[in-house]
C-alpha cells in the first residue's frame, strides 16, 4: 500500500533520513519506534507531504506522492503536538476541515462523541489543554474514515480512559483492513495493538519485522523486552 | 482556493488591526480634505500619506499575520489541498481585506471630495501598492523561518523603498550629473514600486514640477498617458514577481 524507495532528507548538514526503504501493507498496525531525533516524525511528514524529501520516491497505492496532494484525502494524520488556529472554536475547526474536503461527505464521528467534544464545541482552541487538543487531533484524523491512519504519539497526552477509547478504536480500524502507522515511546502500550515493528536509528531503518518474528527471535513475551534484548544484541555484536 | 480564501478573510476580519487601519486612513483623509479648501491640494497631501502609510501597514500586517498563521498553514498543508491554492488563498485574502480597508478609509472620502479622475488614479495606485507590498510580505515570510527576523526584514523592505531609495537616486544623480543619465534614471525608477506609484499620481495631477527630477523625466519621456500605462504595468509586475517566487519556494518548503 505504501512504499518508500531510497528516501533521503537533510536539514542543512543534518542527515535526517538516509536511504529509507519501506513497504507497508494494509490491514496492519505498524509501530514506528526509535530514540528521539531518529527521523520518525520526518518520515511521517514526508508521507504527508509536509516535508519534501531530497531524494527517492514515495508511493501510495502505486502512485507517486511527492508534490501531489490528492493522496492526503486517504490519510488521517494525528500530529504529535497539534497546532491549530487559536481563535477558532472546536466546532468551527471541525466544520472548516469538513468544508475544505467537500468530496468526502461521510463522517466517522465516533471519537467526537466518545471524547465528549460536543459539549466543548464552543471552546476556543487557544484555551484548550494539551490533552483536549490531542482529542481534537484524533477526532479529525478519524473523521473522514481514511484507509491510512498516521498517528504520531497518539496517547502521549491523553488520560487513561481516553487513551483506552482511542486504542480500542485503532484496533477496530485495523480489523476493518486499514493501515495504521503509530509512533510511540511507550512500548508497553503497543503490545496488544501492533502487528509489525519498524525500528529507526539515526535516520536508517534498523529492522522491519512482524511482532511474532520479533518475539520468537528474542524468546521474549513482550515487545518492550524483545526490543531491549535485540538492541543489546546489536550493540554487543 | 475559494474555500481557503473564505477562512482567511473571516480570520482577518476578526483581527481588529485591519479595522484600526481603515479608521486611521478615514480620519486622515477626512481631516486633510476639510483642512484644504482646494480638493487638488487635499489629494496631493493624501498622496504622500498613502505612499507612506499604505506600504508600511500592508507589508508589516501581512508579515505578522502570515507568521501568526503558521499553525493554520500547517493544518491546511496536511489536508488534501494544493500548496499553490493555499498560498494564493492567503495572498488573495490579505490583498482583498487590506484593499477593502483602503477603499473604506481613503477611497470613499476621495470619491466624495475630489475630482473623479484624480481620485480614481489615487485609488488605483493605492490598491496596486497594497498588492505589491502584500506580495513582498509573502516573500519575506517564506524566506525566513524566524518571526523576529522576518518582521525586521519587512520593516527594512518598507524603509528601503519609502525612504532610502530616493536618497540613493539623488546621490546617483549628483555623482553622475556630468553624464547623460536621464534614461538610466527612468530605468532605475522602475526598481521602486513607491516611486512608480508617485509618478502615476503626479502625472495625472499635473504637478510634475513638485515631484522632482524623476517625475519630470518620466513626463518628458513617456508623455502622460503612456507613462501612466507603463507605470501601472510595472506595478502589476512588482506584485506578481515576489508572489511567484514566494509560491515556488513555498512549494518546496518543509513544515
XYZ file of C-alpha atoms in Angstrom:
492
model
C 0.000 0.000 0.000
C 2.755 2.453 0.943
C 6.279 2.187 -0.446
C 9.317 4.286 0.390
C 12.185 3.927 -2.074
C 15.617 5.284 -1.220
C 14.151 8.293 0.546
C 16.742 10.730 1.871
C 16.334 14.077 3.552
C 18.762 16.506 5.086
C 18.125 19.648 7.082
C 21.238 21.686 6.459
C 24.156 19.471 7.400
C 21.998 17.086 9.412
C 21.032 13.943 7.563
C 17.633 13.024 8.981
C 16.637 10.225 6.612
C 19.285 8.061 4.989
C 18.154 5.892 2.113
C 14.951 4.694 3.704
C 13.210 1.738 2.046
C 9.893 0.540 3.401
C 6.908 -1.444 2.264
C 3.755 -1.240 4.345
C 0.611 -3.213 3.617
C -2.958 -2.538 4.686
C -4.617 -4.482 7.486
C -1.621 -3.927 9.727
C -0.922 -1.765 12.690
C 2.714 -0.790 12.367
C 4.692 0.747 15.197
C 7.465 3.128 14.246
C 9.890 3.329 17.118
C 13.357 4.602 17.827
C 15.227 7.099 20.002
C 14.448 10.832 19.925
C 15.589 12.542 16.779
C 15.947 9.341 14.781
C 13.740 10.647 11.970
C 10.337 9.180 12.817
C 8.424 12.432 12.539
C 10.310 13.414 9.390
C 9.397 10.059 7.850
C 5.737 10.607 8.691
C 5.793 14.184 7.498
C 7.306 13.176 4.180
C 4.466 10.705 3.728
C 2.056 13.573 4.382
C 3.868 15.899 2.022
C 4.719 18.362 4.765
C 8.412 17.633 4.319
C 9.670 17.219 0.763
C 12.406 14.537 0.536
C 15.635 15.414 -1.265
C 15.894 12.050 -2.983
C 13.868 8.923 -3.562
C 10.200 8.332 -4.111
C 7.135 7.521 -2.034
C 4.197 5.633 -3.499
C 0.722 5.265 -2.052
C -1.400 2.696 -3.889
C 1.155 2.731 -6.670
C 1.039 6.471 -7.289
C 3.954 8.818 -6.654
C 3.003 11.338 -3.961
C 5.870 13.836 -3.783
C 4.466 17.257 -4.774
C 0.987 15.739 -5.032
C -1.957 16.458 -2.759
C -4.846 14.124 -3.577
C -3.473 11.137 -1.631
C -3.972 13.142 1.571
C -7.705 12.558 1.228
C -6.916 8.963 2.141
C -4.654 9.841 5.062
C -5.746 10.615 8.577
C -2.978 12.404 10.449
C -2.785 12.977 14.152
C 0.243 15.173 14.911
C 2.402 14.812 17.995
C 1.648 18.367 19.054
C -1.451 19.593 17.287
C -1.215 23.217 16.230
C -4.454 24.882 15.289
C -5.597 28.455 14.711
C -6.212 29.662 18.255
C -9.204 31.878 17.570
C -11.374 29.074 16.162
C -13.646 27.043 18.414
C -13.624 23.244 18.289
C -16.897 23.253 16.366
C -15.668 25.826 13.844
C -12.424 23.930 13.336
C -14.183 20.646 12.622
C -16.669 22.377 10.332
C -13.853 24.097 8.499
C -11.970 20.865 7.848
C -15.198 19.300 6.617
C -15.850 22.241 4.357
C -12.316 22.002 2.950
C -12.930 18.373 1.951
C -16.334 18.570 0.273
C -15.877 15.395 -1.754
C -15.769 13.249 1.402
C -19.241 13.699 2.865
C -19.351 10.562 5.012
C -18.083 11.136 8.507
C -16.948 8.877 11.303
C -17.892 10.869 14.384
C -17.307 8.111 16.888
C -14.371 9.860 18.564
C -16.068 13.263 18.640
C -18.854 11.648 20.637
C -16.842 9.355 22.855
C -14.319 12.066 23.783
C -17.220 14.342 24.707
C -16.081 17.020 22.274
C -19.643 18.033 21.516
C -20.075 19.594 24.925
C -16.870 21.594 24.317
C -17.944 22.782 20.812
C -17.777 26.487 21.622
C -14.400 26.448 23.375
C -11.612 28.251 21.571
C -8.611 26.178 20.526
C -6.248 28.563 22.315
C -7.886 27.856 25.688
C -7.747 24.061 25.462
C -5.445 21.828 27.500
C -2.867 19.684 25.749
C -4.957 16.567 26.270
C -8.088 18.093 24.771
C -6.107 19.282 21.743
C -4.897 15.680 21.346
C -8.517 14.541 21.393
C -9.434 17.053 18.700
C -6.465 15.870 16.615
C -7.570 12.266 16.987
C -11.169 13.064 16.116
C -10.029 14.929 12.994
C -7.731 12.091 11.935
C -10.547 9.524 12.042
C -13.289 11.868 10.786
C -13.079 11.060 7.091
C -12.718 7.315 7.533
C -9.359 7.232 5.706
C -7.755 3.918 4.641
C -4.425 5.025 6.150
C -4.049 6.458 9.639
C -0.833 8.092 10.744
C -0.695 8.672 14.478
C 2.291 10.472 15.974
C 2.449 9.680 19.708
C -1.322 9.291 19.896
C -1.676 8.564 23.601
C 1.051 10.856 24.935
C -1.178 13.492 26.499
C -4.394 11.538 26.990
C -5.912 10.417 30.283
C -6.118 6.612 30.797
C -9.789 6.401 29.876
C -9.495 8.344 26.620
C -6.312 6.514 25.807
C -8.193 3.198 26.065
C -11.016 4.565 23.904
C -8.513 5.556 21.251
C -6.672 2.222 21.375
C -9.951 0.352 21.020
C -10.835 2.478 18.022
C -7.421 1.847 16.481
C -7.695 -1.931 16.780
C -11.201 -1.811 15.304
C -9.926 0.076 12.286
C -7.099 -2.438 11.826
C -9.678 -5.219 11.795
C -11.557 -3.204 9.168
C -8.495 -3.585 6.956
C -6.862 -0.191 7.424
C -3.212 0.583 7.635
C -2.311 2.259 10.913
C 1.138 3.720 11.429
C 1.905 4.639 15.041
C 4.954 6.202 16.619
C 5.291 5.811 20.318
C 7.786 5.758 23.131
C 5.520 3.864 25.471
C 6.361 0.369 24.315
C 4.172 -1.406 26.848
C 1.148 0.230 25.245
C 1.866 -1.327 21.897
C 1.670 -4.969 22.964
C -1.947 -5.694 22.206
C -2.132 -3.231 19.338
C 0.579 -3.632 16.766
C 1.391 -6.407 14.309
C 4.650 -5.068 12.872
C 7.554 -3.061 14.222
C 9.814 -0.669 12.370
C 12.858 0.379 14.346
C 14.708 3.508 13.251
C 18.054 4.806 14.350
C 19.919 7.878 13.081
C 17.769 8.105 10.004
C 18.066 4.474 8.976
C 15.640 1.592 9.254
C 17.311 -0.866 11.622
C 14.671 -3.524 11.101
C 11.088 -4.015 9.935
C 9.662 -7.216 11.412
C 6.363 -8.717 12.374
C 5.764 -8.900 16.106
C 5.676 -12.718 16.103
C 9.033 -12.935 14.359
C 10.486 -10.459 16.811
C 9.188 -12.294 19.861
C 10.338 -15.623 18.535
C 13.792 -14.410 17.674
C 14.354 -12.953 21.125
C 12.348 -15.555 23.059
C 10.507 -12.826 24.958
C 6.800 -12.390 25.533
C 6.615 -8.592 25.479
C 7.555 -6.160 22.739
C 9.364 -3.848 25.105
C 11.647 -6.590 26.411
C 12.144 -8.062 22.957
C 13.375 -4.744 21.638
C 15.699 -4.187 24.569
C 17.146 -7.682 24.058
C 17.533 -7.138 20.344
C 19.222 -3.783 20.835
C 21.574 -5.247 23.436
C 22.478 -7.922 20.892
C 23.229 -5.436 18.132
C 25.338 -3.330 20.491
C 27.296 -6.372 21.698
C 27.919 -7.903 18.311
C -8.863 28.163 -3.372
C -12.177 29.908 -2.794
C -12.746 27.762 0.310
C -9.363 28.690 1.775
C -9.952 32.320 0.852
C -13.184 32.349 2.809
C -11.492 31.228 6.017
C -8.551 33.589 5.590
C -10.879 36.550 5.142
C -13.046 35.538 8.101
C -9.886 35.251 10.184
C -8.575 38.665 9.125
C -11.891 40.360 9.748
C -11.757 39.149 13.346
C -8.412 40.890 13.617
C -9.127 44.418 14.815
C -5.936 45.859 13.373
C -7.429 45.995 9.878
C -10.374 47.930 11.258
C -7.983 50.319 13.009
C -6.124 50.758 9.700
C -9.353 51.687 7.916
C -10.260 54.143 10.673
C -6.833 55.810 10.672
C -6.997 56.215 6.888
C -10.528 57.606 7.165
C -9.596 60.129 9.866
C -6.558 61.256 7.878
C -8.398 61.675 4.604
C -11.444 63.420 6.058
C -9.283 65.832 8.015
C -6.966 66.534 5.068
C -9.926 67.306 2.845
C -11.589 69.530 5.417
C -8.341 71.429 6.076
C -7.738 72.258 2.422
C -10.299 74.296 0.576
C -8.833 73.153 -2.714
C -9.515 69.465 -3.258
C -6.454 69.058 -5.520
C -4.274 70.096 -2.579
C -6.100 67.574 -0.454
C -5.376 64.865 -2.983
C -1.733 65.862 -3.015
C -1.412 65.686 0.766
C -3.278 62.409 0.795
C -0.903 61.059 -1.869
C 2.022 61.478 0.487
C 0.133 59.803 3.302
C -0.962 56.939 1.065
C 2.535 56.401 -0.278
C 3.986 56.112 3.234
C 1.239 54.522 5.280
C -0.254 52.003 2.841
C 3.010 50.181 2.072
C 4.040 50.278 5.738
C 0.829 48.766 7.013
C 0.435 46.310 4.147
C 3.886 44.805 4.451
C 4.043 44.670 8.248
C 0.495 43.484 8.857
C 0.805 40.774 6.211
C 4.143 39.582 7.549
C 2.881 39.359 11.129
C -0.355 37.738 10.021
C 1.475 35.088 7.992
C 3.833 34.262 10.863
C 0.903 34.014 13.258
C -0.906 31.744 10.805
C 1.876 29.159 10.831
C -0.475 26.708 12.571
C -3.290 27.430 10.165
C -0.962 26.868 7.196
C 0.313 23.641 8.727
C -3.242 22.389 9.186
C -4.118 23.260 5.591
C -0.987 21.613 4.220
C -1.930 18.305 5.873
C -5.310 18.391 4.116
C -5.814 17.264 0.512
C -5.237 20.763 -0.834
C -2.740 22.043 -3.369
C 0.028 24.112 -1.852
C -0.407 26.603 -4.668
C -4.045 27.090 -3.713
C -3.166 27.575 -0.061
C -0.574 30.205 -0.886
C -2.824 32.004 -3.373
C -5.656 31.816 -0.855
C -3.556 33.654 1.707
C -2.369 36.224 -0.820
C -5.839 36.928 -2.139
C -7.335 37.036 1.341
C -4.775 39.513 2.645
C -4.952 41.640 -0.500
C -8.731 41.788 -0.529
C -9.002 42.574 3.176
C -6.417 45.366 3.019
C -7.860 46.658 -0.238
C -11.309 46.818 1.351
C -9.914 48.698 4.345
C -8.188 51.131 1.980
C -11.372 51.643 -0.028
C -13.391 52.369 3.081
C -10.746 54.529 4.716
C -9.370 56.502 1.777
C -11.448 55.557 -1.243
C -14.794 56.807 -0.016
C -13.610 60.277 1.085
C -11.722 60.619 -2.200
C -14.802 59.848 -4.276
C -16.775 62.184 -2.067
C -14.448 65.205 -2.089
C -12.146 65.036 -5.065
C -12.483 65.172 -8.767
C -13.332 61.714 -10.186
C -10.289 61.346 -12.438
C -7.898 62.300 -9.663
C -9.490 60.100 -7.064
C -9.611 57.112 -9.396
C -5.902 57.305 -10.073
C -5.082 57.607 -6.368
C -7.385 54.681 -5.565
C -5.836 52.543 -8.314
C -2.295 53.236 -7.161
C -3.249 52.707 -3.524
C -4.701 49.313 -4.381
C -1.717 48.366 -6.551
C 0.696 49.400 -3.799
C -1.286 47.239 -1.372
C -0.998 44.233 -3.700
C 2.733 44.862 -4.202
C 3.532 45.042 -0.508
C 1.403 42.047 0.453
C 3.313 40.168 -2.232
C 6.640 41.335 -0.767
C 5.457 40.233 2.678
C 4.731 36.750 1.300
C 8.305 36.617 0.003
C 9.731 37.788 3.329
C 7.844 35.151 5.339
C 8.766 32.293 3.068
C 12.423 33.294 3.175
C 12.908 33.430 6.928
C 11.651 30.934 9.468
C 12.306 33.257 12.390
C 9.476 35.661 13.136
C 11.564 38.480 14.626
C 13.978 38.428 11.724
C 11.103 38.308 9.253
C 9.390 41.352 10.719
C 12.727 43.165 10.770
C 13.186 42.350 7.114
C 9.667 43.605 6.343
C 10.430 46.938 8.021
C 13.672 47.122 6.075
C 11.821 46.499 2.806
C 9.494 49.387 3.578
C 12.312 51.660 4.725
C 14.279 50.933 1.587
C 11.502 51.676 -0.863
C 9.880 54.531 1.034
C 12.967 56.416 2.209
C 16.345 55.055 1.189
C 15.652 54.546 -2.497
C 15.069 58.248 -3.121
C 18.269 59.094 -1.306
C 20.223 56.664 -3.441
C 18.729 58.110 -6.613
C 19.687 61.609 -5.510
C 23.207 60.500 -4.708
C 23.484 58.861 -8.105
C 22.259 61.997 -9.813
C 24.835 64.179 -8.105
C 27.654 61.779 -8.749
C 26.922 61.399 -12.434
C 25.452 64.816 -13.164
C 28.049 65.414 -15.897
C 26.789 62.469 -17.916
C 23.534 61.941 -19.831
C 21.900 59.640 -17.308
C 18.259 60.544 -17.873
C 17.312 57.274 -19.479
C 19.162 55.308 -16.833
C 17.270 57.208 -14.165
C 13.973 56.268 -15.765
C 15.039 52.648 -15.785
C 16.146 52.847 -12.171
C 12.869 54.391 -11.047
C 11.043 51.248 -12.061
C 13.046 49.476 -9.352
C 10.908 51.086 -6.653
C 7.143 50.484 -6.575
C 6.554 53.528 -4.389
C 8.306 55.811 -6.864
C 6.311 54.281 -9.697
C 3.092 54.956 -7.816
C 4.132 58.509 -7.063
C 4.848 59.120 -10.731
C 1.481 57.705 -11.734
C -0.383 60.009 -9.399
C 1.648 63.116 -10.084
C 1.481 62.719 -13.840
C -2.279 62.745 -13.505
C -2.343 65.659 -11.066
C -0.162 67.591 -13.497
C 2.163 68.845 -10.801
C 5.305 67.214 -12.087
C 7.302 70.253 -11.000
C 6.587 69.228 -7.439
C 7.856 65.735 -7.761
C 11.399 66.429 -8.696
C 13.732 65.126 -11.246
C 12.443 61.623 -11.942
C 8.860 62.667 -12.429
C 9.772 65.402 -14.850
C 11.848 62.924 -16.765
C 9.039 60.471 -16.966
C 6.764 63.157 -18.233
C 9.175 64.159 -20.980
C 9.979 60.648 -21.920
C 6.612 58.973 -21.982
C 4.025 61.712 -22.057
C 1.208 61.385 -19.545
C -0.862 58.572 -20.983
C 1.749 56.024 -21.925
C 3.820 56.860 -18.841
C 0.814 56.020 -16.718
C 0.227 52.753 -18.538
C 3.859 51.714 -18.260
C 3.992 52.547 -14.542
C 0.827 50.575 -13.968
C 2.159 47.578 -15.857
C 5.396 47.760 -13.881
C 3.432 47.866 -10.612
C 1.488 44.766 -11.638
C 4.819 43.119 -12.378
C 6.006 44.225 -8.929
C 3.040 42.450 -7.371
C 3.317 39.304 -9.468
C 7.052 38.631 -9.259
C 7.573 38.342 -5.477
C 4.349 36.325 -5.255
C 5.570 33.933 -7.921
C 8.991 33.495 -6.294
C 7.440 33.008 -2.860
C 4.972 30.470 -4.280
C 7.768 28.435 -5.831
C 9.646 28.456 -2.527
C 6.527 27.562 -0.560
C 6.032 24.539 -2.798
C 9.345 23.149 -1.606
C 9.138 24.333 1.977
C 9.309 21.872 4.871
C 6.750 22.462 7.586
